[in-house]
mmCIF file with all atom_site columns, C-alpha atoms in Angstrom:
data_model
loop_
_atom_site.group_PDB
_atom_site.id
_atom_site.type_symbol
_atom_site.label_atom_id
_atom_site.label_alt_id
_atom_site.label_comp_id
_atom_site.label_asym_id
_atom_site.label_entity_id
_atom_site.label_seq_id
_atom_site.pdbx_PDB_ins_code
_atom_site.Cartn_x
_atom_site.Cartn_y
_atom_site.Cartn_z
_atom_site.occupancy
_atom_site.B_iso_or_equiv
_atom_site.pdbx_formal_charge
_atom_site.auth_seq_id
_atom_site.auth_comp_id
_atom_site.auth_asym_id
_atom_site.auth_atom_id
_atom_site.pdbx_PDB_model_num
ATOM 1   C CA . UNK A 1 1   ? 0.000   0.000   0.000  1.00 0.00 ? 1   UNK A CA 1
ATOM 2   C CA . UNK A 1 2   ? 1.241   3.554   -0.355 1.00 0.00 ? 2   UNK A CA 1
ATOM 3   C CA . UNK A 1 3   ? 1.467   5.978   2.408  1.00 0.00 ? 3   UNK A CA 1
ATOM 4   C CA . UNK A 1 4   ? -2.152  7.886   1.482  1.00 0.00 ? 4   UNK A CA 1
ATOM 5   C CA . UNK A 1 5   ? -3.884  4.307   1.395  1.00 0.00 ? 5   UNK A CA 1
ATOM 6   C CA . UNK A 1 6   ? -2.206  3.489   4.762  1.00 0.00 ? 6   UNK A CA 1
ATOM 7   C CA . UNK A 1 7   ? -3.481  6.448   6.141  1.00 0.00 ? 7   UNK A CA 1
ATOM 8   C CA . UNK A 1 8   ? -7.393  5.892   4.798  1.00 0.00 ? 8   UNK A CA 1
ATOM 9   C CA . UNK A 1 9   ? -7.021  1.865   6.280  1.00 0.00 ? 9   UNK A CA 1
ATOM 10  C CA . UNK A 1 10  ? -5.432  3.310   9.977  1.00 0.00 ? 10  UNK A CA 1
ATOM 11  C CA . UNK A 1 11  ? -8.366  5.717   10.209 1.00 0.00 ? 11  UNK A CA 1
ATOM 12  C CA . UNK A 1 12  ? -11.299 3.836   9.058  1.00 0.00 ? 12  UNK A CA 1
ATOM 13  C CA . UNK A 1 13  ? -10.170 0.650   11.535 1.00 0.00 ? 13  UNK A CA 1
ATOM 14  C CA . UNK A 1 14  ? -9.760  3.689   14.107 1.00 0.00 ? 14  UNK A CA 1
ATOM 15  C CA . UNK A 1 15  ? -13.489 4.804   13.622 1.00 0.00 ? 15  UNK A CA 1
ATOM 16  C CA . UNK A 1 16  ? -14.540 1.026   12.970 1.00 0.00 ? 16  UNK A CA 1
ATOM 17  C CA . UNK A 1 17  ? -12.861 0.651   16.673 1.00 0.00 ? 17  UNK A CA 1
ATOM 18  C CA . UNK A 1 18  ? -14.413 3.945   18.753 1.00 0.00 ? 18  UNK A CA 1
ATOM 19  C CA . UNK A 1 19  ? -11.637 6.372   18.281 1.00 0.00 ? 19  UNK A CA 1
ATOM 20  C CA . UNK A 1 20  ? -13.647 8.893   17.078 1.00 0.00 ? 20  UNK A CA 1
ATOM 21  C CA . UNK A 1 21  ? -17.003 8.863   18.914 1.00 0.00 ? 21  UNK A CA 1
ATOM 22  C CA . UNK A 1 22  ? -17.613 11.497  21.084 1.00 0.00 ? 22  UNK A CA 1
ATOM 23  C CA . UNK A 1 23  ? -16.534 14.873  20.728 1.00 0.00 ? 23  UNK A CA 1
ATOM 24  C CA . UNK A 1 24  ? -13.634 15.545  18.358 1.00 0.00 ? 24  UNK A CA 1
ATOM 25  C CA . UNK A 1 25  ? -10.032 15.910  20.471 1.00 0.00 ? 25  UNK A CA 1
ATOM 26  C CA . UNK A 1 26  ? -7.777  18.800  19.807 1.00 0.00 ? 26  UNK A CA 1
ATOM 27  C CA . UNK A 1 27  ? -4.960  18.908  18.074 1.00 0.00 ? 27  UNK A CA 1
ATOM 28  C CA . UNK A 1 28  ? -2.258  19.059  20.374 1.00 0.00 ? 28  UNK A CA 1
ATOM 29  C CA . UNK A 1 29  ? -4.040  16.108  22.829 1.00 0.00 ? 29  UNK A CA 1
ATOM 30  C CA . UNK A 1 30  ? -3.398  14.031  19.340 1.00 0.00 ? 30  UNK A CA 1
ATOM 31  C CA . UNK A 1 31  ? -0.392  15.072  18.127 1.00 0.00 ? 31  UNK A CA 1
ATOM 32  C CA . UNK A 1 32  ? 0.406   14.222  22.330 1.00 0.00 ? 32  UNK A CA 1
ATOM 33  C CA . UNK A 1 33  ? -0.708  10.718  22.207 1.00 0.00 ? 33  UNK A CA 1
ATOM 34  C CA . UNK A 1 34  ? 1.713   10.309  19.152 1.00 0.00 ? 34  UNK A CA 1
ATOM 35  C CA . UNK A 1 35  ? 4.669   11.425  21.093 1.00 0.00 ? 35  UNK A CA 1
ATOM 36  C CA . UNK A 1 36  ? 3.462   9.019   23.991 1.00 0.00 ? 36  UNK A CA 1
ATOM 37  C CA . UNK A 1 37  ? 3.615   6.391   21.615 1.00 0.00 ? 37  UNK A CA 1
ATOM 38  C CA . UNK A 1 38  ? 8.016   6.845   20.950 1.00 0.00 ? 38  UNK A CA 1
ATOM 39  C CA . UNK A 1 39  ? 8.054   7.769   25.016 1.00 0.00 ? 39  UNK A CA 1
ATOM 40  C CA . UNK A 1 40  ? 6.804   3.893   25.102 1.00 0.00 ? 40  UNK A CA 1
ATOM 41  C CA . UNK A 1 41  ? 9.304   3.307   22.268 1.00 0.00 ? 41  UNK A CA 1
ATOM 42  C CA . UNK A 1 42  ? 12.048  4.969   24.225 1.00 0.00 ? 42  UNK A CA 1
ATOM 43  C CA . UNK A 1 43  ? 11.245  2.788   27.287 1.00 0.00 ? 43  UNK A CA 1
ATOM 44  C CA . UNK A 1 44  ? 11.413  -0.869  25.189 1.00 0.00 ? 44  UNK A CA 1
ATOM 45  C CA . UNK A 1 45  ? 14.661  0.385   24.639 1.00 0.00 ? 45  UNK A CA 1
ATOM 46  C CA . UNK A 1 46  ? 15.705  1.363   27.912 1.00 0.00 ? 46  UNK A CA 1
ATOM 47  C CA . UNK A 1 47  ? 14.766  -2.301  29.127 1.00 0.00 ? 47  UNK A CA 1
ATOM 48  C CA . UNK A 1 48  ? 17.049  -3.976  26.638 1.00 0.00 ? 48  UNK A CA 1
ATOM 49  C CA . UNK A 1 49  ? 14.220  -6.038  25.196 1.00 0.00 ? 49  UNK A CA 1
ATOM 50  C CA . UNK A 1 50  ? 14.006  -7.014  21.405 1.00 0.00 ? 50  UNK A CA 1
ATOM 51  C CA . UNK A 1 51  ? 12.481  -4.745  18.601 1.00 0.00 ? 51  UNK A CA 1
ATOM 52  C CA . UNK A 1 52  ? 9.630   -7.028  18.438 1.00 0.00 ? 52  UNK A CA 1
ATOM 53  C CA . UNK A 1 53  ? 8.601   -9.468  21.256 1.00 0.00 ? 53  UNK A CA 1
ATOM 54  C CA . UNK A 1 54  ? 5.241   -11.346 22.242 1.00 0.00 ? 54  UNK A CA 1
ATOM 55  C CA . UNK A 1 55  ? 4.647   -12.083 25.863 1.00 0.00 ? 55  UNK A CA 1
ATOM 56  C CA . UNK A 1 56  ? 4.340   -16.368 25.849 1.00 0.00 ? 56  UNK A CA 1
ATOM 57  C CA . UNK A 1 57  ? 0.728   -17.797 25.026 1.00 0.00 ? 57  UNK A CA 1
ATOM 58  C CA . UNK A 1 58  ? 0.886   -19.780 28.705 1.00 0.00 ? 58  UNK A CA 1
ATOM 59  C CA . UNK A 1 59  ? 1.577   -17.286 31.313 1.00 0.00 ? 59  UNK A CA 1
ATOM 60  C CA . UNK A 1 60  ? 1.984   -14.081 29.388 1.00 0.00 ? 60  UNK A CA 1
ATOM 61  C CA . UNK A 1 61  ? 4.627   -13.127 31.684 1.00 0.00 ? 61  UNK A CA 1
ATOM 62  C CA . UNK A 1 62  ? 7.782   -14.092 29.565 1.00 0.00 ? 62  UNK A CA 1
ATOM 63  C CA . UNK A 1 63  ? 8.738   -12.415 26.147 1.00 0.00 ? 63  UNK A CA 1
ATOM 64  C CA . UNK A 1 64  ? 8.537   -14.574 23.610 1.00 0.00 ? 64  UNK A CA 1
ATOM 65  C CA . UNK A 1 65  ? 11.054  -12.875 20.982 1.00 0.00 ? 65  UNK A CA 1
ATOM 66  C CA . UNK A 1 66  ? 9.390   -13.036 17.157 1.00 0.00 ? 66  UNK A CA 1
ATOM 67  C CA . UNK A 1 67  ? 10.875  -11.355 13.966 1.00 0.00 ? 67  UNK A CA 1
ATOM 68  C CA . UNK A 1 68  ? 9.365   -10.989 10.484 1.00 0.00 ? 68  UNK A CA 1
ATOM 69  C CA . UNK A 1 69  ? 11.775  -14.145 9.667  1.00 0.00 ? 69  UNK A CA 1
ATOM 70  C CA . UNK A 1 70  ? 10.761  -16.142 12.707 1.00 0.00 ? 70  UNK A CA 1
ATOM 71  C CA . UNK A 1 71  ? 8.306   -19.007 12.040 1.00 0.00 ? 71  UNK A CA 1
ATOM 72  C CA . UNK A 1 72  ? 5.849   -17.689 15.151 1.00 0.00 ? 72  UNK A CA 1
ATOM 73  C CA . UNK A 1 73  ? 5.559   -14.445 13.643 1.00 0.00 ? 73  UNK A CA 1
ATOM 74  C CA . UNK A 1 74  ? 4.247   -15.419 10.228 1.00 0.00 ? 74  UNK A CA 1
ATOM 75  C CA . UNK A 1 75  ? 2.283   -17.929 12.705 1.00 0.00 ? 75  UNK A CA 1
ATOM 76  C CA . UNK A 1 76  ? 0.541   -15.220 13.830 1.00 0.00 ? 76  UNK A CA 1
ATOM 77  C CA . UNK A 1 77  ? -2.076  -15.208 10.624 1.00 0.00 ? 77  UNK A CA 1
ATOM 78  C CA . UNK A 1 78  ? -3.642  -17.963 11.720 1.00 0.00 ? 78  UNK A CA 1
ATOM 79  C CA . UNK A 1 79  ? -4.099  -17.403 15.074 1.00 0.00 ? 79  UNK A CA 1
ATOM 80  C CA . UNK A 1 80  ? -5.730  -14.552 13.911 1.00 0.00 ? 80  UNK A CA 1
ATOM 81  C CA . UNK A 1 81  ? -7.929  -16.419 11.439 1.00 0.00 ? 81  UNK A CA 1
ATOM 82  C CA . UNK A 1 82  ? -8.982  -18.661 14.636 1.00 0.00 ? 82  UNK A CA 1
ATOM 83  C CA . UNK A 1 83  ? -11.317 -17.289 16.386 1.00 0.00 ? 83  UNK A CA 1
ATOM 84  C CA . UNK A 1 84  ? -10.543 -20.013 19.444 1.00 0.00 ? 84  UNK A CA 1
ATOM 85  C CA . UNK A 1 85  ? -6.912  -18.978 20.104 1.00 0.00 ? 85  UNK A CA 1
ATOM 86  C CA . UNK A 1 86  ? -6.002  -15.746 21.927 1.00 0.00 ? 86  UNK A CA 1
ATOM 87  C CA . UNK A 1 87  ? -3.476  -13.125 19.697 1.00 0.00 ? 87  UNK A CA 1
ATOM 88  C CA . UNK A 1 88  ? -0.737  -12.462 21.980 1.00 0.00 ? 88  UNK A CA 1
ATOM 89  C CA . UNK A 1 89  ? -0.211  -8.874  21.631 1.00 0.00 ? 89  UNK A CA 1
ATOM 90  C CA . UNK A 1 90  ? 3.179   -7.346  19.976 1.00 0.00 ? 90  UNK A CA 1
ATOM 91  C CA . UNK A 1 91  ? 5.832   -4.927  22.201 1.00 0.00 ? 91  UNK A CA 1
ATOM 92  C CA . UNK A 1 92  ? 8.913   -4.090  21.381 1.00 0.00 ? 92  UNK A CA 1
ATOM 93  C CA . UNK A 1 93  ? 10.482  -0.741  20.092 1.00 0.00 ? 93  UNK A CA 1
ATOM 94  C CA . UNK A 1 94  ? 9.560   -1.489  16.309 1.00 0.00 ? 94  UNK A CA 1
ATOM 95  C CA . UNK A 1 95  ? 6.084   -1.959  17.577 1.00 0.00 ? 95  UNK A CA 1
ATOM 96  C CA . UNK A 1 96  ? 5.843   1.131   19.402 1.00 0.00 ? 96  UNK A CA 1
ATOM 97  C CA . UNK A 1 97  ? 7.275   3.158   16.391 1.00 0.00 ? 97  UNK A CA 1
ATOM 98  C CA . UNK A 1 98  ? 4.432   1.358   14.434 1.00 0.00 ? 98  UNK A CA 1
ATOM 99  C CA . UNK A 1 99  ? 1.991   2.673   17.008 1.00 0.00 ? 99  UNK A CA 1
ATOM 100 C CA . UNK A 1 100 ? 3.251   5.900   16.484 1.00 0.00 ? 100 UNK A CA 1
ATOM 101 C CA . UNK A 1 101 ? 3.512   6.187   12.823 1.00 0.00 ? 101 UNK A CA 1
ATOM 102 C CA . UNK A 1 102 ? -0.512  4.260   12.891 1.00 0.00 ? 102 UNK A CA 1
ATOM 103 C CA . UNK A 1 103 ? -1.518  7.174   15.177 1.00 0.00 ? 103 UNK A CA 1
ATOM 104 C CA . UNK A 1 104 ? 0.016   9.666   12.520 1.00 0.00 ? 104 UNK A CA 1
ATOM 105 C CA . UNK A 1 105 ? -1.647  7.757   9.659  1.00 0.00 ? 105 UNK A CA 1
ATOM 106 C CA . UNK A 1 106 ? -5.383  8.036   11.573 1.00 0.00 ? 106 UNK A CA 1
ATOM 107 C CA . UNK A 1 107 ? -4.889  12.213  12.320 1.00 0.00 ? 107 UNK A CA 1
ATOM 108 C CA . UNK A 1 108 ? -4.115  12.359  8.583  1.00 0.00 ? 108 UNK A CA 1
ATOM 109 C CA . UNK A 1 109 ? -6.934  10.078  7.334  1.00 0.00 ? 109 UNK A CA 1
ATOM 110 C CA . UNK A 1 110 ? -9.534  11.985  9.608  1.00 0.00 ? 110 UNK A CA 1
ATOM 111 C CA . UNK A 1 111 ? -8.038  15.741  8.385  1.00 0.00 ? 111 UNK A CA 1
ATOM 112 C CA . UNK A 1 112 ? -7.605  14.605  4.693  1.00 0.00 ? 112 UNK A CA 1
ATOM 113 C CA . UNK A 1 113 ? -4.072  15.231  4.631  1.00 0.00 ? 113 UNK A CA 1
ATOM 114 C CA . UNK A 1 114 ? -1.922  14.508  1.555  1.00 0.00 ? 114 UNK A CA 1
ATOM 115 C CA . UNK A 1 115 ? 1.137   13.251  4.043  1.00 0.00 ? 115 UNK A CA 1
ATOM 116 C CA . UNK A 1 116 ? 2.806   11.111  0.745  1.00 0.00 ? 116 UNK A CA 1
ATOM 117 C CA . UNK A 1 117 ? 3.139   14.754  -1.042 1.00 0.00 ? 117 UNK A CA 1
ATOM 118 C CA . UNK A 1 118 ? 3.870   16.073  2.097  1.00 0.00 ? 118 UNK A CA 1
ATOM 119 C CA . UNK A 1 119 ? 7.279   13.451  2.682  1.00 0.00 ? 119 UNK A CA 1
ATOM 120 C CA . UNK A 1 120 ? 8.298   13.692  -0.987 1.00 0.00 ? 120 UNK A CA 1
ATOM 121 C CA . UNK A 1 121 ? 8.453   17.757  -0.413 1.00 0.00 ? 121 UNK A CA 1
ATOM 122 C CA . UNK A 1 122 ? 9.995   17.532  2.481  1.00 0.00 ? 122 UNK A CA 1
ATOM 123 C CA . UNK A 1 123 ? 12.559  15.169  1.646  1.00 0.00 ? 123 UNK A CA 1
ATOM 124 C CA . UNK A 1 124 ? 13.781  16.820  -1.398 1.00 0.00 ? 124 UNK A CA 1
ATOM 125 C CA . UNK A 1 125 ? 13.980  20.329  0.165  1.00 0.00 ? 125 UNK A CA 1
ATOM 126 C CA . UNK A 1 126 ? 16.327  18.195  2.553  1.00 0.00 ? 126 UNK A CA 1
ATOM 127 C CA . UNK A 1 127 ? 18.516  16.752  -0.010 1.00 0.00 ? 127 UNK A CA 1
ATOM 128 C CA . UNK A 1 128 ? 19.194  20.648  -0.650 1.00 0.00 ? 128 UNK A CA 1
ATOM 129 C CA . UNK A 1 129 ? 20.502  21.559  2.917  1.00 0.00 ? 129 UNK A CA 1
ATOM 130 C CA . UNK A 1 130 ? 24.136  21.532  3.295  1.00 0.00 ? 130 UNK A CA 1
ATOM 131 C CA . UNK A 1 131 ? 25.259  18.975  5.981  1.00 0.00 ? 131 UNK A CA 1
ATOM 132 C CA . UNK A 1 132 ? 24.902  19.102  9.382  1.00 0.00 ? 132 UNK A CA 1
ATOM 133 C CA . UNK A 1 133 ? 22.327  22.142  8.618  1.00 0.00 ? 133 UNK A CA 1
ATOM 134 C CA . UNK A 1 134 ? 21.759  24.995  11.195 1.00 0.00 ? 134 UNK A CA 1
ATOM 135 C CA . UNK A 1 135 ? 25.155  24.604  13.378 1.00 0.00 ? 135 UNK A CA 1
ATOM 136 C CA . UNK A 1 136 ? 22.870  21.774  15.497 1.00 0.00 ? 136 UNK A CA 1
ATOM 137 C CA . UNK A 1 137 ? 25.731  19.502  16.858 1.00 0.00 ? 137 UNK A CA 1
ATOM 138 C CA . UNK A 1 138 ? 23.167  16.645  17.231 1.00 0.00 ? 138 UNK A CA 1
#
């Protein structure tokens, strides 16, 4: 999918889910809950733990370490087609930037922002900067 379609999927599943009954939220409470979202990235890190974990199916109280290559991760499609077996949930840093960058996808699907135009702008005006723009030493 490209970025725009991501962004019309993450909002309809968020108004398909109850994100957006009620009262619309302001803009800086959303653009908040994004920046919560690499806070709990920051803190996966912090820990040590893996970019992308599960907590195990018995207990849920050890991680269970899954990658895109791992055979319990692509397992994961049909425990979601299954009805009878309980998804155990992803954490990890990767899946906290994914939270974040879903988050970013829904505000743009809900305030019909172009945010594919908007990166392709951006990122040429940034291949014109010279580097280390704007004496910033980090």
């Amino acid at each position: 999918m490209r970025i725009n379609e991501w962004c019309r999927v993450a909002h309809d599943l968020a108004v398909k889910k109850g994100w957006h009954e009620g009262p619309p939220r302001d803009t800086g409470t959303l653009l908040m809950l994004m920046v919560s979202e690499l806070a709990e990235a920051m803190e996966e890190d912090r820990k040590g733990n893996p970019p992308i974990y599960q907590m195990r199916r018995k207990n849920y109280s050890e991680p269970m370490v899954t990658t895109p290559h791992d055979a319990d991760f692509h397992g994961l499609a049909a425990i979601h087609n299954n009805p009878d077996l309980p998804i155990p949930k992803p954490e990890g840093l990767a899946v906290e930037l994914a939270d974040c960058v879903i988050r970013i996808f829904d505000f743009c699907g809900a305030h019909k922002i172009d945010l594919e135009s908007a990166i392709a702008l951006k990122h040429k005006y940034n291949e014109t900067r010279p580097h280390r723009h704007g004496g910033k030493k980090y």
